[in-house]
Amino acid sequence: MKKLLVLATSLFCFAARAYSQDADSLRTELKEARQNRYPIRPAQIGFVPPLSTNGLDNALFSNRFSLNLLGGYAAALDGIEFSGLFSLEKDYAKGAQFSGILNGVRNEVDGAQFAGIVNAVGGPLYGAQFGGIVNVVGKSVKGAQFAGIANVTKGAVKGAQIAGIANLAESVEGLQVAGIANVAKRVKGTQIGLINVAENVDGAQIGLLNLSKNGYHRFEIWAGDALHANIGFKMGGNRKFYNIFALGAAWPENDNVRWNSLRWGYGYGIGTNQFIGKRNQISIEALTYQIQEEGNHWEDLNLLNQARVSFILPIHNRIAVTVTPTFNVQVTKFETGEGTGTEWVKWDVYDKTFSRRWSDEEVRVRMWPGLNVGIQF
């Protein structure tokens, strides 16, 4: 009985060791299979699938080097690929793809894609895309995208999107630069474009129009010297950088109130705001108005430029008094019966009219300090 017990124990230990060895071997094989999902061939040369050295089995192999006159198709890429028109991978690409028209990868790309027209990735991108027209990524990007027209990423971007026209991403941690529009839900970094759109911005939106659902929004009315009554709206991703849209009007002194005597202007500017102390704030702004008066034409140069330092003193919730010293620069070509330009204020520190040798036009420049007082909401 004792011998049988010893024998059974020995057999159990042997089986356990064998099982352990088989399990370790299986884990090793699975690990290797995950790292190299397909048999790798050192080189593949072809015309167009399936006219290649891999023949009808091209979807079963990954290639270290692939050269295709027109197009290539493989299970994966573990190296570099050149194609006259298109390169397609059923699974992944690790390395670099160069194609005249299209690079397409169903899952992830770890490396770089260069295409004359389109780069398309179904999974995440770790690296860079250079597309003549558009780059598309189905998941996240950790790297950079450069496109002639647009970059489209359904997931998060950690790095940069740079496009001639538009960038679109779920979220951005880094940089978006576009000729026209940048769109993302969340931005931690910088958007630079004609139009920037985001829900939340931790960084800066720099553009002509910056839209942010949870950003910096202020409405203000104020009284000034050249334009007596003004309204303005300030908007941006946050207080670090915002746009200003303004309207102002005034009636000349010693004149009956008539619509044709109204001086008015529409303005655009930029600004930045920060706290001084716990509640008070200071804004530094630049604002330019195009002034319409006495029937001058829309295209006539008649500008009021202002450099503004605004002290914002809260009085209740988001209601605040604003006291804003300004430095004003009038630049005008508007010809009146008495000369160039009209005098919007009675004081100045500089007033000079410049004549051009090659034309009959004159440009008048006047400068003066001023003060605005208003209410901000």
Short mmCIF file of N, CA, C and O in Angstrom, two decimals, residues 313-370:
data_model
loop_
_atom_site.label_atom_id
_atom_site.label_comp_id
_atom_site.label_asym_id
_atom_site.label_seq_id
_atom_site.Cartn_x
_atom_site.Cartn_y
_atom_site.Cartn_z
N LEU A 313 -14.42 95.36 -12.43
CA LEU A 313 -14.69 95.38 -10.99
C LEU A 313 -16.06 94.78 -10.73
O LEU A 313 -17.09 95.42 -10.96
N PRO A 314 -16.15 93.51 -10.28
CA PRO A 314 -17.44 92.85 -10.06
C PRO A 314 -18.25 93.55 -8.99
O PRO A 314 -17.73 94.01 -7.97
N ILE A 315 -19.57 93.61 -9.24
CA ILE A 315 -20.47 94.19 -8.23
C ILE A 315 -21.52 93.18 -7.78
O ILE A 315 -22.01 93.27 -6.66
N HIS A 316 -21.88 92.21 -8.64
CA HIS A 316 -22.84 91.19 -8.24
C HIS A 316 -22.79 90.05 -9.24
O HIS A 316 -23.04 90.26 -10.43
N ASN A 317 -22.49 88.85 -8.74
CA ASN A 317 -22.38 87.67 -9.60
C ASN A 317 -21.48 87.98 -10.80
O ASN A 317 -20.32 88.35 -10.62
N ARG A 318 -22.02 87.89 -12.03
CA ARG A 318 -21.20 88.15 -13.21
C ARG A 318 -21.37 89.56 -13.75
O ARG A 318 -20.90 89.89 -14.84
N ILE A 319 -22.03 90.44 -12.99
CA ILE A 319 -22.19 91.83 -13.37
C ILE A 319 -21.00 92.62 -12.82
O ILE A 319 -20.66 92.52 -11.65
N ALA A 320 -20.35 93.40 -13.70
CA ALA A 320 -19.16 94.14 -13.29
C ALA A 320 -19.13 95.50 -13.97
O ALA A 320 -19.65 95.69 -15.07
N VAL A 321 -18.51 96.45 -13.29
CA VAL A 321 -18.22 97.76 -13.87
C VAL A 321 -16.87 97.68 -14.58
O VAL A 321 -15.92 97.09 -14.06
N THR A 322 -16.79 98.28 -15.77
CA THR A 322 -15.53 98.29 -16.52
C THR A 322 -15.05 99.73 -16.68
O THR A 322 -15.82 100.61 -17.06
N VAL A 323 -13.79 99.95 -16.37
CA VAL A 323 -13.14 101.24 -16.56
C VAL A 323 -11.95 100.99 -17.48
O VAL A 323 -11.03 100.24 -17.13
N THR A 324 -11.98 101.61 -18.67
CA THR A 324 -11.05 101.22 -19.72
C THR A 324 -10.34 102.42 -20.33
O THR A 324 -10.87 103.10 -21.21
N PRO A 325 -9.12 102.71 -19.90
CA PRO A 325 -8.30 103.70 -20.61
C PRO A 325 -7.96 103.16 -22.01
O PRO A 325 -7.71 101.97 -22.19
N THR A 326 -7.99 104.05 -23.00
CA THR A 326 -7.72 103.65 -24.37
C THR A 326 -6.69 104.59 -25.00
O THR A 326 -6.53 105.74 -24.59
N PHE A 327 -6.00 104.05 -26.01
CA PHE A 327 -5.19 104.90 -26.88
C PHE A 327 -5.74 104.71 -28.28
O PHE A 327 -5.81 103.59 -28.79
N ASN A 328 -6.16 105.81 -28.90
CA ASN A 328 -6.90 105.76 -30.15
C ASN A 328 -6.05 106.25 -31.32
O ASN A 328 -5.32 107.25 -31.20
N VAL A 329 -6.18 105.56 -32.45
CA VAL A 329 -5.48 105.95 -33.67
C VAL A 329 -6.51 105.98 -34.80
O VAL A 329 -7.07 104.94 -35.17
N GLN A 330 -6.77 107.17 -35.31
CA GLN A 330 -7.68 107.34 -36.45
C GLN A 330 -6.84 107.32 -37.73
O GLN A 330 -5.88 108.08 -37.87
N VAL A 331 -7.21 106.45 -38.67
CA VAL A 331 -6.54 106.38 -39.97
C VAL A 331 -7.62 106.51 -41.03
O VAL A 331 -8.52 105.66 -41.12
N THR A 332 -7.58 107.58 -41.83
CA THR A 332 -8.68 107.83 -42.75
C THR A 332 -8.21 108.41 -44.07
O THR A 332 -7.24 109.17 -44.12
N LYS A 333 -8.93 108.02 -45.13
CA LYS A 333 -8.80 108.64 -46.45
C LYS A 333 -10.08 109.38 -46.84
O LYS A 333 -10.20 109.88 -47.95
N PHE A 334 -11.04 109.42 -45.92
CA PHE A 334 -12.35 109.99 -46.21
C PHE A 334 -12.24 111.48 -46.52
O PHE A 334 -11.79 112.28 -45.70
N GLU A 335 -12.63 111.85 -47.71
CA GLU A 335 -12.54 113.24 -48.15
C GLU A 335 -13.84 113.97 -47.86
O GLU A 335 -14.92 113.57 -48.28
N THR A 336 -13.71 115.06 -47.12
CA THR A 336 -14.85 115.93 -46.85
C THR A 336 -14.65 117.23 -47.62
O THR A 336 -13.62 117.45 -48.26
N GLY A 337 -15.61 118.11 -47.53
CA GLY A 337 -15.45 119.39 -48.20
C GLY A 337 -14.36 120.25 -47.60
O GLY A 337 -13.88 121.20 -48.23
N GLU A 338 -13.93 119.93 -46.38
CA GLU A 338 -12.94 120.75 -45.68
C GLU A 338 -11.58 120.06 -45.58
O GLU A 338 -10.69 120.57 -44.91
N GLY A 339 -11.43 118.89 -46.20
CA GLY A 339 -10.15 118.20 -46.13
C GLY A 339 -10.33 116.71 -45.94
O GLY A 339 -11.37 116.14 -46.30
N THR A 340 -9.31 116.07 -45.38
CA THR A 340 -9.32 114.62 -45.18
C THR A 340 -9.74 114.29 -43.76
O THR A 340 -9.11 114.74 -42.79
N GLY A 341 -10.79 113.51 -43.63
CA GLY A 341 -11.23 113.05 -42.32
C GLY A 341 -12.01 114.08 -41.54
O GLY A 341 -11.97 115.28 -41.82
N THR A 342 -12.77 113.59 -40.56
CA THR A 342 -13.49 114.46 -39.63
C THR A 342 -12.89 114.31 -38.24
O THR A 342 -12.28 113.29 -37.92
N GLU A 343 -13.06 115.32 -37.41
CA GLU A 343 -12.50 115.29 -36.06
C GLU A 343 -13.52 114.70 -35.10
O GLU A 343 -14.53 115.32 -34.80
N TRP A 344 -13.21 113.51 -34.62
CA TRP A 344 -14.15 112.81 -33.74
C TRP A 344 -14.05 113.31 -32.30
O TRP A 344 -14.99 113.15 -31.52
N VAL A 345 -12.91 113.83 -31.91
CA VAL A 345 -12.73 114.43 -30.58
C VAL A 345 -12.00 115.76 -30.76
O VAL A 345 -11.40 116.02 -31.82
N LYS A 346 -12.05 116.59 -29.74
CA LYS A 346 -11.45 117.92 -29.84
C LYS A 346 -10.00 117.96 -29.37
O LYS A 346 -9.37 119.02 -29.41
N TRP A 347 -9.47 116.84 -28.91
CA TRP A 347 -8.09 116.83 -28.42
C TRP A 347 -7.32 115.72 -29.13
O TRP A 347 -7.89 114.75 -29.63
N ASP A 348 -6.01 115.89 -29.21
CA ASP A 348 -5.17 114.84 -29.78
C ASP A 348 -3.73 115.08 -29.36
O ASP A 348 -3.37 116.15 -28.86
N VAL A 349 -2.90 114.09 -29.54
CA VAL A 349 -1.46 114.19 -29.28
C VAL A 349 -0.67 114.09 -30.58
O VAL A 349 0.55 114.27 -30.58
N TYR A 350 -1.39 113.81 -31.68
CA TYR A 350 -0.72 113.70 -32.97
C TYR A 350 -1.77 113.87 -34.06
O TYR A 350 -2.85 113.30 -33.99
N ASP A 351 -1.43 114.68 -35.07
CA ASP A 351 -2.35 114.89 -36.19
C ASP A 351 -1.51 115.27 -37.41
O ASP A 351 -0.91 116.35 -37.45
N LYS A 352 -1.48 114.37 -38.40
CA LYS A 352 -0.68 114.63 -39.58
C LYS A 352 -1.34 114.00 -40.80
O LYS A 352 -1.88 112.90 -40.72
N THR A 353 -1.27 114.72 -41.91
CA THR A 353 -1.81 114.22 -43.17
C THR A 353 -0.66 113.94 -44.13
O THR A 353 0.22 114.78 -44.32
N PHE A 354 -0.69 112.72 -44.69
CA PHE A 354 0.37 112.27 -45.57
C PHE A 354 -0.14 112.25 -47.01
O PHE A 354 -1.25 111.77 -47.28
N SER A 355 0.66 112.76 -47.93
CA SER A 355 0.32 112.73 -49.35
C SER A 355 1.19 111.69 -50.04
O SER A 355 2.38 111.53 -49.72
N ARG A 356 0.60 111.01 -51.04
CA ARG A 356 1.32 110.02 -51.81
C ARG A 356 1.80 110.62 -53.12
O ARG A 356 1.03 111.28 -53.82
N ARG A 357 3.03 110.37 -53.44
CA ARG A 357 3.60 110.94 -54.65
C ARG A 357 2.93 110.40 -55.91
O ARG A 357 2.80 111.11 -56.90
N TRP A 358 2.54 109.15 -55.88
CA TRP A 358 2.02 108.50 -57.09
C TRP A 358 0.50 108.59 -57.23
O TRP A 358 -0.08 108.01 -58.13
N SER A 359 -0.19 109.30 -56.31
CA SER A 359 -1.64 109.45 -56.41
C SER A 359 -2.07 110.73 -55.73
O SER A 359 -1.27 111.41 -55.06
N ASP A 360 -3.32 111.09 -55.94
CA ASP A 360 -3.87 112.29 -55.32
C ASP A 360 -4.43 112.03 -53.92
O ASP A 360 -4.93 112.94 -53.26
N GLU A 361 -4.38 110.78 -53.45
CA GLU A 361 -4.97 110.43 -52.16
C GLU A 361 -4.12 110.96 -51.01
O GLU A 361 -2.88 111.01 -51.09
N GLU A 362 -4.81 111.33 -49.95
CA GLU A 362 -4.15 111.71 -48.71
C GLU A 362 -4.64 110.80 -47.58
O GLU A 362 -5.80 110.38 -47.57
N VAL A 363 -3.76 110.55 -46.65
CA VAL A 363 -4.09 109.73 -45.48
C VAL A 363 -3.83 110.56 -44.24
O VAL A 363 -2.72 111.08 -44.05
N ARG A 364 -4.86 110.67 -43.41
CA ARG A 364 -4.72 111.44 -42.17
C ARG A 364 -4.65 110.49 -40.98
O ARG A 364 -5.44 109.54 -40.88
N VAL A 365 -3.71 110.77 -40.09
CA VAL A 365 -3.53 109.95 -38.88
C VAL A 365 -3.63 110.87 -37.67
O VAL A 365 -2.88 111.86 -37.56
N ARG A 366 -4.55 110.56 -36.77
CA ARG A 366 -4.71 111.29 -35.51
C ARG A 366 -4.61 110.30 -34.36
O ARG A 366 -5.07 109.16 -34.46
N MET A 367 -4.02 110.76 -33.26
CA MET A 367 -3.88 109.91 -32.07
C MET A 367 -4.30 110.70 -30.84
O MET A 367 -4.00 111.91 -30.74
N TRP A 368 -4.96 110.02 -29.92
CA TRP A 368 -5.36 110.67 -28.68
C TRP A 368 -5.67 109.63 -27.60
O TRP A 368 -6.07 108.51 -27.91
N PRO A 369 -5.50 109.97 -26.34
CA PRO A 369 -5.91 109.08 -25.25
C PRO A 369 -7.39 109.26 -24.97
O PRO A 369 -7.96 110.33 -25.21
N GLY A 370 -8.01 108.20 -24.48
CA GLY A 370 -9.45 108.26 -24.19
C GLY A 370 -9.80 107.39 -23.00
O GLY A 370 -8.95 106.76 -22.38
#
